[in-house]
C-alpha atoms as an extended CHARMM CRD file, in Angstrom:
* protein
*
       173  EXT
         1         1  MET       CA              5.3150000000       36.6310000000       78.9230000000  PROA      1               0.0000000000
         2         2  ASP       CA              2.4320000000       38.3310000000       77.7670000000  PROA      2               0.0000000000
         3         3  SER       CA              3.0290000000       38.1690000000       74.1400000000  PROA      3               0.0000000000
         4         4  MET       CA              3.2900000000       34.2710000000       73.8420000000  PROA      4               0.0000000000
         5         5  PRO       CA             -0.3820000000       33.8640000000       73.2660000000  PROA      5               0.0000000000
         6         6  TYR       CA             -0.0560000000       36.4810000000       70.4920000000  PROA      6               0.0000000000
         7         7  ILE       CA              2.8460000000       34.8630000000       68.8440000000  PROA      7               0.0000000000
         8         8  PHE       CA              1.2960000000       31.4540000000       69.2030000000  PROA      8               0.0000000000
         9         9  ALA       CA             -1.7460000000       32.8920000000       67.4470000000  PROA      9               0.0000000000
        10        10  GLY       CA              0.1680000000       34.4360000000       64.8750000000  PROA      10              0.0000000000
        11        11  LEU       CA              2.1290000000       31.1190000000       64.2680000000  PROA      11              0.0000000000
        12        12  VAL       CA             -1.1980000000       29.2470000000       64.0150000000  PROA      12              0.0000000000
        13        13  GLY       CA             -2.5020000000       31.8250000000       61.6590000000  PROA      13              0.0000000000
        14        14  PHE       CA              0.5560000000       31.8240000000       59.4840000000  PROA      14              0.0000000000
        15        15  ALA       CA              0.4850000000       28.0110000000       59.4720000000  PROA      15              0.0000000000
        16        16  SER       CA             -3.1740000000       27.9040000000       58.5490000000  PROA      16              0.0000000000
        17        17  LEU       CA             -2.4600000000       30.5810000000       55.8420000000  PROA      17              0.0000000000
        18        18  ALA       CA              0.3770000000       28.5110000000       54.5610000000  PROA      18              0.0000000000
        19        19  VAL       CA             -1.8300000000       25.5310000000       54.4930000000  PROA      19              0.0000000000
        20        20  SER       CA             -4.5250000000       27.4280000000       52.6570000000  PROA      20              0.0000000000
        21        21  LEU       CA             -2.0170000000       28.8240000000       50.1930000000  PROA      21              0.0000000000
        22        22  LEU       CA             -0.7780000000       25.3010000000       49.5590000000  PROA      22              0.0000000000
        23        23  LEU       CA             -4.2180000000       24.0240000000       48.9420000000  PROA      23              0.0000000000
        24        24  ALA       CA             -4.9510000000       26.8700000000       46.8120000000  PROA      24              0.0000000000
        25        25  LEU       CA             -1.8590000000       26.3690000000       44.6520000000  PROA      25              0.0000000000
        26        26  ARG       CA             -2.6650000000       22.5670000000       44.3910000000  PROA      26              0.0000000000
        27        27  ARG       CA             -6.1110000000       23.4380000000       43.2550000000  PROA      27              0.0000000000
        28        28  LEU       CA             -4.7580000000       25.9970000000       40.7890000000  PROA      28              0.0000000000
        29        29  LYS       CA             -2.1290000000       23.4150000000       39.5190000000  PROA      29              0.0000000000
        30        30  THR       CA             -5.1200000000       20.8770000000       38.9090000000  PROA      30              0.0000000000
        31        31  SER       CA             -7.2600000000       23.6150000000       37.4300000000  PROA      31              0.0000000000
        32        32  GLU       CA             -4.4920000000       24.4990000000       35.0720000000  PROA      32              0.0000000000
        33        33  GLU       CA             -3.9300000000       20.7810000000       34.1620000000  PROA      33              0.0000000000
        34        34  ARG       CA             -7.4570000000       20.3470000000       33.3480000000  PROA      34              0.0000000000
        35        35  ILE       CA             -7.6180000000       23.5790000000       31.0670000000  PROA      35              0.0000000000
        36        36  ALA       CA             -4.5290000000       22.2720000000       29.2790000000  PROA      36              0.0000000000
        37        37  THR       CA             -6.1190000000       18.9220000000       28.7240000000  PROA      37              0.0000000000
        38        38  ALA       CA             -9.3460000000       20.5200000000       27.7300000000  PROA      38              0.0000000000
        39        39  VAL       CA             -7.5970000000       22.9010000000       25.4910000000  PROA      39              0.0000000000
        40        40  SER       CA             -5.5450000000       19.9370000000       23.7900000000  PROA      40              0.0000000000
        41        41  ARG       CA             -8.7010000000       17.9720000000       23.4260000000  PROA      41              0.0000000000
        42        42  LYS       CA            -10.5480000000       20.8850000000       21.7250000000  PROA      42              0.0000000000
        43        43  GLN       CA             -7.4870000000       21.2750000000       19.4480000000  PROA      43              0.0000000000
        44        44  ALA       CA             -7.5670000000       17.4440000000       18.6390000000  PROA      44              0.0000000000
        45        45  GLN       CA            -11.3550000000       17.9120000000       17.9460000000  PROA      45              0.0000000000
        46        46  VAL       CA            -10.8670000000       20.8520000000       15.5690000000  PROA      46              0.0000000000
        47        47  GLU       CA             -8.2750000000       18.9740000000       13.6870000000  PROA      47              0.0000000000
        48        48  ARG       CA            -10.6850000000       15.9580000000       13.3240000000  PROA      48              0.0000000000
        49        49  ILE       CA            -13.3990000000       18.3250000000       12.1900000000  PROA      49              0.0000000000
        50        50  ARG       CA            -11.0550000000       19.8370000000        9.6170000000  PROA      50              0.0000000000
        51        51  LYS       CA             -9.9880000000       16.4730000000        8.4230000000  PROA      51              0.0000000000
        52        52  VAL       CA            -13.5280000000       15.3200000000        8.0550000000  PROA      52              0.0000000000
        53        53  ALA       CA            -14.4520000000       18.5220000000        6.3130000000  PROA      53              0.0000000000
        54        54  ARG       CA            -11.4500000000       18.1840000000        3.7220000000  PROA      54              0.0000000000
        55        55  VAL       CA            -12.6580000000       14.6440000000        3.2410000000  PROA      55              0.0000000000
        56        56  THR       CA            -16.2740000000       15.6350000000        2.5770000000  PROA      56              0.0000000000
        57        57  LEU       CA            -15.3030000000       18.5250000000        0.3160000000  PROA      57              0.0000000000
        58        58  ARG       CA            -13.3020000000       16.1990000000       -1.5650000000  PROA      58              0.0000000000
        59        59  GLN       CA            -15.8820000000       13.5280000000       -1.9260000000  PROA      59              0.0000000000
        60        60  ALA       CA            -18.3580000000       16.2130000000       -2.9880000000  PROA      60              0.0000000000
        61        61  ARG       CA            -16.0690000000       17.2760000000       -5.5570000000  PROA      61              0.0000000000
        62        62  ASP       CA            -15.4720000000       13.5860000000       -6.6820000000  PROA      62              0.0000000000
        63        63  LEU       CA            -19.3520000000       12.9460000000       -6.5910000000  PROA      63              0.0000000000
        64        64  ARG       CA            -20.0810000000       16.0970000000       -8.9360000000  PROA      64              0.0000000000
        65        65  ASP       CA            -17.0810000000       14.9870000000      -11.3010000000  PROA      65              0.0000000000
        66        66  ALA       CA            -18.5430000000       11.4010000000      -11.3400000000  PROA      66              0.0000000000
        67        67  ARG       CA            -22.1330000000       12.7460000000      -12.1460000000  PROA      67              0.0000000000
        68        68  ARG       CA            -20.5250000000       15.1500000000      -14.9740000000  PROA      68              0.0000000000
        69        69  ARG       CA            -18.7040000000       12.1520000000      -16.4460000000  PROA      69              0.0000000000
        70        70  LYS       CA            -21.8450000000       10.0380000000      -16.2950000000  PROA      70              0.0000000000
        71        71  ALA       CA            -23.8550000000       12.7060000000      -17.9920000000  PROA      71              0.0000000000
        72        72  MET       CA            -21.1130000000       12.7650000000      -20.6710000000  PROA      72              0.0000000000
        73        73  ALA       CA            -21.0620000000        9.0430000000      -20.9390000000  PROA      73              0.0000000000
        74        74  GLU       CA            -25.0270000000        8.8900000000      -21.3480000000  PROA      74              0.0000000000
        75        75  LEU       CA            -24.7690000000       11.6270000000      -24.0260000000  PROA      75              0.0000000000
        76        76  GLY       CA            -21.9630000000        9.6950000000      -25.7760000000  PROA      76              0.0000000000
        77        77  CYS       CA            -24.1130000000        6.5040000000      -25.4960000000  PROA      77              0.0000000000
        78        78  GLU       CA            -27.2390000000        8.0910000000      -26.9960000000  PROA      78              0.0000000000
        79        79  ASP       CA            -25.1250000000        9.7700000000      -29.8850000000  PROA      79              0.0000000000
        80        80  LEU       CA            -23.5340000000        6.2470000000      -30.6440000000  PROA      80              0.0000000000
        81        81  GLU       CA            -26.7640000000        4.6670000000      -30.6370000000  PROA      81              0.0000000000
        82        82  GLN       CA            -28.2400000000        7.1390000000      -33.0630000000  PROA      82              0.0000000000
        83        83  ARG       CA            -25.1700000000        6.9530000000      -35.4360000000  PROA      83              0.0000000000
        84        84  LEU       CA            -25.3750000000        3.0440000000      -35.3240000000  PROA      84              0.0000000000
        85        85  LYS       CA            -28.9910000000        3.3490000000      -36.1620000000  PROA      85              0.0000000000
        86        86  ALA       CA            -28.5080000000        5.7760000000      -38.9180000000  PROA      86              0.0000000000
        87        87  ALA       CA            -25.5340000000        3.7100000000      -40.2860000000  PROA      87              0.0000000000
        88        88  GLY       CA            -27.5500000000        0.5750000000      -40.3600000000  PROA      88              0.0000000000
        89        89  ALA       CA            -25.3130000000       -1.4140000000      -37.9330000000  PROA      89              0.0000000000
        90        90  SER       CA            -27.2350000000       -4.7970000000      -38.7250000000  PROA      90              0.0000000000
        91        91  ASP       CA            -25.9670000000       -4.4790000000      -42.4700000000  PROA      91              0.0000000000
        92        92  ARG       CA            -22.4190000000       -4.3490000000      -41.1440000000  PROA      92              0.0000000000
        93        93  ARG       CA            -22.4880000000       -7.8780000000      -39.6460000000  PROA      93              0.0000000000
        94        94  ILE       CA            -20.3540000000      -10.3930000000      -41.3070000000  PROA      94              0.0000000000
        95        95  TYR       CA            -21.0950000000      -14.0050000000      -40.8160000000  PROA      95              0.0000000000
        96        96  VAL       CA            -18.5480000000      -16.6020000000      -41.1090000000  PROA      96              0.0000000000
        97        97  LEU       CA            -19.2870000000      -19.4640000000      -43.5000000000  PROA      97              0.0000000000
        98        98  ASP       CA            -16.5460000000      -21.6560000000      -42.4260000000  PROA      98              0.0000000000
        99        99  ASP       CA            -13.2100000000      -21.4040000000      -40.3520000000  PROA      99              0.0000000000
       100       100  ARG       CA            -11.6580000000      -24.3440000000      -42.3000000000  PROA      100             0.0000000000
       101       101  ARG       CA             -8.8210000000      -22.9930000000      -44.5970000000  PROA      101             0.0000000000
       102       102  THR       CA             -5.5650000000      -23.7350000000      -46.0310000000  PROA      102             0.0000000000
       103       103  GLN       CA             -2.2650000000      -21.5460000000      -45.8750000000  PROA      103             0.0000000000
       104       104  LYS       CA             -3.2310000000      -20.5370000000      -49.4380000000  PROA      104             0.0000000000
       105       105  ASP       CA             -6.6380000000      -19.6790000000      -49.0520000000  PROA      105             0.0000000000
       106       106  GLN       CA             -7.7870000000      -16.0890000000      -49.0310000000  PROA      106             0.0000000000
       107       107  GLY       CA            -10.7300000000      -14.4510000000      -47.3650000000  PROA      107             0.0000000000
       108       108  TRP       CA            -13.7630000000      -13.3710000000      -49.7000000000  PROA      108             0.0000000000
       109       109  LEU       CA            -16.8020000000      -11.3010000000      -48.6320000000  PROA      109             0.0000000000
       110       110  LEU       CA            -19.7850000000      -12.3690000000      -50.4960000000  PROA      110             0.0000000000
       111       111  ARG       CA            -23.1730000000      -10.6310000000      -50.3400000000  PROA      111             0.0000000000
       112       112  VAL       CA            -26.0900000000      -13.0240000000      -50.4010000000  PROA      112             0.0000000000
       113       113  VAL       CA            -29.6180000000      -11.9970000000      -51.0300000000  PROA      113             0.0000000000
       114       114  ASN       CA            -32.9270000000      -13.9560000000      -50.8020000000  PROA      114             0.0000000000
       115       115  ILE       CA            -36.0850000000      -11.9790000000      -51.2630000000  PROA      115             0.0000000000
       116       116  GLU       CA            -38.2850000000      -14.9480000000      -50.6890000000  PROA      116             0.0000000000
       117       117  TYR       CA            -36.5030000000      -16.3230000000      -47.8890000000  PROA      117             0.0000000000
       118       118  GLY       CA            -39.8250000000      -16.2230000000      -45.6540000000  PROA      118             0.0000000000
       119       119  SER       CA            -41.7290000000      -18.2320000000      -48.3030000000  PROA      119             0.0000000000
       120       120  ARG       CA            -39.1430000000      -20.8280000000      -49.7370000000  PROA      120             0.0000000000
       121       121  VAL       CA            -36.8690000000      -21.3640000000      -46.7090000000  PROA      121             0.0000000000
       122       122  ASN       CA            -38.0100000000      -20.4080000000      -43.3050000000  PROA      122             0.0000000000
       123       123  SER       CA            -41.3860000000      -18.8050000000      -42.6810000000  PROA      123             0.0000000000
       124       124  GLY       CA            -40.8840000000      -18.6690000000      -38.7950000000  PROA      124             0.0000000000
       125       125  LEU       CA            -38.0850000000      -15.7640000000      -38.8460000000  PROA      125             0.0000000000
       126       126  THR       CA            -38.6850000000      -12.4820000000      -37.2320000000  PROA      126             0.0000000000
       127       127  THR       CA            -39.4060000000       -9.5830000000      -39.3670000000  PROA      127             0.0000000000
       128       128  THR       CA            -35.8890000000       -8.2570000000      -38.7670000000  PROA      128             0.0000000000
       129       129  ALA       CA            -34.1500000000      -11.4900000000      -39.7790000000  PROA      129             0.0000000000
       130       130  LEU       CA            -36.3800000000      -11.5780000000      -43.0170000000  PROA      130             0.0000000000
       131       131  HSD       CA            -35.5160000000       -8.0420000000      -43.7910000000  PROA      131             0.0000000000
       132       132  SER       CA            -31.6650000000       -8.7050000000      -43.4830000000  PROA      132             0.0000000000
       133       133  TRP       CA            -32.1240000000      -11.4290000000      -46.0260000000  PROA      133             0.0000000000
       134       134  LYS       CA            -33.9520000000       -8.9950000000      -48.4360000000  PROA      134             0.0000000000
       135       135  ARG       CA            -31.1210000000       -6.3730000000      -47.8820000000  PROA      135             0.0000000000
       136       136  GLY       CA            -28.2990000000       -9.0080000000      -48.0940000000  PROA      136             0.0000000000
       137       137  ARG       CA            -26.2910000000      -10.7470000000      -45.6540000000  PROA      137             0.0000000000
       138       138  ARG       CA            -22.4070000000      -10.5740000000      -45.8030000000  PROA      138             0.0000000000
       139       139  PHE       CA            -20.4660000000      -13.9300000000      -45.4630000000  PROA      139             0.0000000000
       140       140  LEU       CA            -16.6530000000      -14.5220000000      -44.9280000000  PROA      140             0.0000000000
       141       141  VAL       CA            -15.5760000000      -17.2960000000      -46.9590000000  PROA      141             0.0000000000
       142       142  TRP       CA            -12.1920000000      -18.8460000000      -47.0800000000  PROA      142             0.0000000000
       143       143  ALA       CA            -11.1080000000      -20.0200000000      -50.4720000000  PROA      143             0.0000000000
       144       144  LEU       CA             -8.3690000000      -20.0440000000      -53.1000000000  PROA      144             0.0000000000
       145       145  ASP       CA            -10.1410000000      -17.7090000000      -55.4800000000  PROA      145             0.0000000000
       146       146  GLU       CA            -13.4100000000      -16.0370000000      -55.8420000000  PROA      146             0.0000000000
       147       147  LYS       CA            -15.0010000000      -18.8530000000      -58.0120000000  PROA      147             0.0000000000
       148       148  LYS       CA            -14.1810000000      -21.3570000000      -55.1890000000  PROA      148             0.0000000000
       149       149  ALA       CA            -15.5940000000      -19.0490000000      -52.5620000000  PROA      149             0.0000000000
       150       150  ARG       CA            -18.9360000000      -18.7300000000      -54.6580000000  PROA      150             0.0000000000
       151       151  GLU       CA            -19.1140000000      -22.7860000000      -54.8240000000  PROA      151             0.0000000000
       152       152  LYS       CA            -18.7020000000      -22.9880000000      -51.1860000000  PROA      152             0.0000000000
       153       153  LEU       CA            -21.4170000000      -20.6410000000      -50.6660000000  PROA      153             0.0000000000
       154       154  HSD       CA            -23.8210000000      -22.1190000000      -53.0020000000  PROA      154             0.0000000000
       155       155  SER       CA            -23.1540000000      -25.4610000000      -51.3750000000  PROA      155             0.0000000000
       156       156  ARG       CA            -24.6100000000      -23.9920000000      -48.1430000000  PROA      156             0.0000000000
       157       157  PHE       CA            -27.1500000000      -21.6550000000      -49.9200000000  PROA      157             0.0000000000
       158       158  PRO       CA            -28.1930000000      -23.0350000000      -53.1350000000  PROA      158             0.0000000000
       159       159  GLU       CA            -29.6690000000      -20.7240000000      -55.9160000000  PROA      159             0.0000000000
       160       160  ASN       CA            -32.7400000000      -23.0800000000      -56.4360000000  PROA      160             0.0000000000
       161       161  LYS       CA            -33.8290000000      -22.0170000000      -52.9250000000  PROA      161             0.0000000000
       162       162  GLY       CA            -33.7320000000      -18.1240000000      -53.9370000000  PROA      162             0.0000000000
       163       163  PHE       CA            -30.1720000000      -17.2800000000      -52.7050000000  PROA      163             0.0000000000
       164       164  THR       CA            -28.1190000000      -15.1800000000      -55.0370000000  PROA      164             0.0000000000
       165       165  VAL       CA            -24.5840000000      -13.6710000000      -54.5120000000  PROA      165             0.0000000000
       166       166  MET       CA            -24.9390000000       -9.9830000000      -55.3550000000  PROA      166             0.0000000000
       167       167  GLY       CA            -21.0720000000       -9.2510000000      -55.0100000000  PROA      167             0.0000000000
       168       168  ALA       CA            -17.8970000000      -10.5590000000      -53.9190000000  PROA      168             0.0000000000
       169       169  GLU       CA            -14.9250000000       -8.6120000000      -52.6790000000  PROA      169             0.0000000000
       170       170  SER       CA            -11.3780000000       -9.7840000000      -51.2040000000  PROA      170             0.0000000000
       171       171  TYR       CA            -11.1920000000       -9.7650000000      -47.3200000000  PROA      171             0.0000000000
       172       172  LEU       CA             -8.0880000000       -8.1370000000      -45.9860000000  PROA      172             0.0000000000
       173       173  GLY       CA             -9.1090000000       -8.0240000000      -42.3050000000  PROA      173             0.0000000000
């Protein structure tokens, strides 16, 4: 019976080794789960960063395109303003004398000039408006013929106040 205490000590040692091994396996499993969770969180974070980077790059490209379009639009506006100034855009205005018309009436464009508008009619006008009367203003008049159109215009802008019709043409617009 001498070997009994050794067997008991061996069994206790084996039991403690088994318990230690089970605890170590449990810790290992917990560590593996934590590592797997950390790896998946890292992968999700990497995907979010990539998505944000793609969006940022697209926004940067859109911003560059928008700035380029803005610059082109500004150049176009400047070009258009210069062309309008060169073409004398204020001379291209058409004033409508009267909208009343019949089915048989035609449109007539009559150019009216009054060089002395400031002294004979209205001295309080701006310089630009006075120049437009000196250059001539175009009026759209609805009438049966050119003679009736001139009569309508002279009733509104009489010759005794310095108004002169410089030209008449049929309005097709």
